[in-house]
C-alpha atoms as one frame of an Amber mdcrd trajectory, in Angstrom:
protein
 -15.193  12.992 -17.796 -13.572  16.311 -16.934 -10.018  16.648 -15.628 -11.086
  17.344 -12.026 -13.161  14.185 -11.901 -10.418  12.073 -13.475  -7.965  13.391
 -10.910 -10.361  12.709  -8.021 -11.055   9.135  -9.184  -7.326   8.574  -9.697
  -6.512   9.891  -6.221  -9.174   7.711  -4.608  -7.811   4.666  -6.412  -4.309
   5.505  -5.150  -5.744   5.825  -1.622  -7.533   2.478  -2.059  -4.255   0.796
  -3.009  -2.269   2.514  -0.234  -4.721   1.445   2.452  -4.993  -2.059   1.008
  -1.199  -2.382   1.279  -1.102  -0.853   4.768  -3.852  -3.287   5.812  -1.843
  -6.206   4.458   1.242  -5.032   6.373  -0.842  -4.693   9.548  -2.298  -8.188
   9.136   1.089  -9.778   8.449   2.628  -7.895  11.397  -0.062  -9.251  13.719
   0.350 -12.766  12.389   4.159 -12.874  12.445   5.176 -10.578  15.318   2.226
 -10.420  17.712   0.643 -13.863  17.438   3.805 -15.641  16.162   1.819 -17.889
  13.846   4.238 -17.473  10.957   3.788 -15.772   7.616   0.889 -16.261   5.262
  -0.484 -13.999   2.560  -3.335 -12.222   4.333  -5.015 -11.016   1.159  -7.321
 -12.784  -1.269  -5.064 -11.926  -4.226  -1.430 -12.747  -4.892  -0.133  -9.221
  -4.224   0.542  -7.588  -0.869  -2.833  -5.992  -0.253  -6.001  -6.654   1.698
  -8.682  -4.987  -0.382 -11.134  -4.955   2.517  -8.917  -2.276   4.114  -8.920
  -0.262   0.885 -12.704  -0.441   0.569 -13.130   0.255   4.272 -10.875   3.311
   4.051 -12.836   4.751   1.132 -16.124   4.128   2.925 -14.771   5.936   6.003
 -13.523   8.857   3.893 -16.853   9.253   2.121 -19.057   8.724   5.164 -17.168
  10.465   7.995 -15.250  13.366   6.407 -18.093  15.846   6.938 -18.607  14.766
  10.559 -14.861  14.951  11.166 -14.833  18.629  10.103 -17.685  19.607  12.439
 -17.130  20.867  15.964 -19.794  19.243  18.153 -19.779  20.003  21.866 -21.523
  18.835  25.004 -21.062  21.867  27.185 -17.422  22.809  26.660 -16.350  19.255
  25.793 -15.638  18.616  22.111 -17.192  15.237  21.299 -16.644  15.147  17.538
 -13.646  12.761  17.832 -15.728  10.407  20.003 -18.542  10.442  17.441 -16.035
   9.808  14.641 -14.534   6.915  16.638 -17.968   5.365  17.193 -18.760   5.823
  13.499 -15.530   4.080  12.552 -16.275   1.162  14.881 -19.773   0.691  13.469
 -18.769   1.107   9.813 -15.688  -1.134   9.963 -17.629  -3.816  11.836 -20.344
  -3.798   9.162 -17.705  -3.822   6.387 -15.912  -6.746   8.019 -19.142  -8.688
   8.461 -20.186  -8.044   4.854 -16.667  -8.889   3.686 -16.773 -12.240   5.475
 -20.013 -13.162   3.725 -18.726 -12.019   0.327 -15.502 -13.995   0.792 -17.405
 -17.062   1.938 -19.695 -16.814  -1.090 -16.828 -16.342  -3.572 -14.100 -18.546
  -2.064 -15.872 -20.863   0.383 -14.391 -19.310   3.538 -13.132 -16.073   5.046
  -9.609 -15.245   6.263 -10.206 -14.644   9.970 -11.827 -16.339  12.925 -12.752
 -14.316  15.999 -14.331 -17.130  18.008 -11.542 -16.813  20.571 -12.700 -13.273
  21.383 -15.584 -12.434  23.696 -18.600 -10.761  22.150 -18.122 -12.321  18.706
 -20.707 -13.154  16.078 -20.041 -16.443  14.273 -16.307 -15.701  14.489 -16.838
 -13.085  11.762 -16.804  -9.952  13.936 -15.942  -9.296  17.570 -15.682  -6.370
  19.956 -11.875  -6.522  20.382 -11.036  -6.196  16.663 -13.802  -3.614  16.220
 -12.190  -1.430  18.908  -8.785  -1.911  17.252 -10.272  -0.885  13.907 -11.717
   2.178  15.646  -8.270   3.160  16.920  -6.672   2.419  13.560  -9.410   4.361
  11.815  -8.690   7.401  13.964  -4.997   7.211  13.033  -6.022   6.806   9.425
  -8.561   9.683   9.310  -6.660  12.187  11.447  -3.020  11.449  10.480  -2.533
   9.263   7.396  -5.301  10.550   5.131  -4.366  14.229   5.540  -0.734  13.278
   4.824  -1.606  11.202   1.736  -3.992  13.879   0.492  -1.240  16.475   0.877
   1.268  14.270  -0.973  -1.198  13.691  -3.816  -1.906  17.417  -3.877   1.757
  18.052  -4.632   1.675  15.715  -7.643   0.728  16.968 -11.085  -2.467  15.715
 -12.720  -0.382  13.668 -15.133   1.638  12.036 -12.339  -1.527  11.148 -10.422
  -3.116   9.637 -13.553   0.014   7.658 -14.448   0.428   6.389 -10.874  -3.216
   5.321 -10.691  -3.003   3.706 -14.137   0.109   1.706 -13.270  -1.456   0.565
  -9.991  -4.679  -0.360 -11.813  -2.780  -2.462 -14.373  -0.833  -4.231 -11.611
  -4.061  -4.845  -9.697  -5.903  -6.113 -12.788  -3.043  -8.472 -13.705  -3.065
  -9.735 -10.110  -6.820 -10.405 -10.229  -6.429 -12.286 -13.521  -3.399 -14.210
 -12.232  -5.156 -15.096  -8.967  -8.322 -16.425 -10.567  -6.890 -17.862 -13.789
  -4.193 -19.960 -12.165
């Protein structure tokens, strides 16, 4: 694999971990501060990350980056952000639904229950969280991702590779620890 590809894969793994951690923080914040249910680890592994957010972020990057760069108008009204928002809502809803089935298959259950929300499907997905993911996705695509990309761009190839390698080892150890014990 050439150096450019290694760097790109390393950067995307760093992004995956960053968004997994941010997702975990978001979930814990909702649980502790908003809903006042108390703390629980909101991820499927021991560490502080929800991998569904990491996977979802990468899917959004790969699927919506080109649309995000376009300038689509209806008359004089720029509608690209609206189209990106709708894309985020659809993609994150599908990811969450698929994630619930994967978690149920691998662990016997999934970590959320949306039956209390209107317009839900089997408690797995619902309109309210889908809209929230749309808003969060806009913050992610238009603010966080450009910032993280810029920060990674300032790092040398070696630093990016080492950072990704350390994160990968930590993640691998966590997977082994979670499923072996």
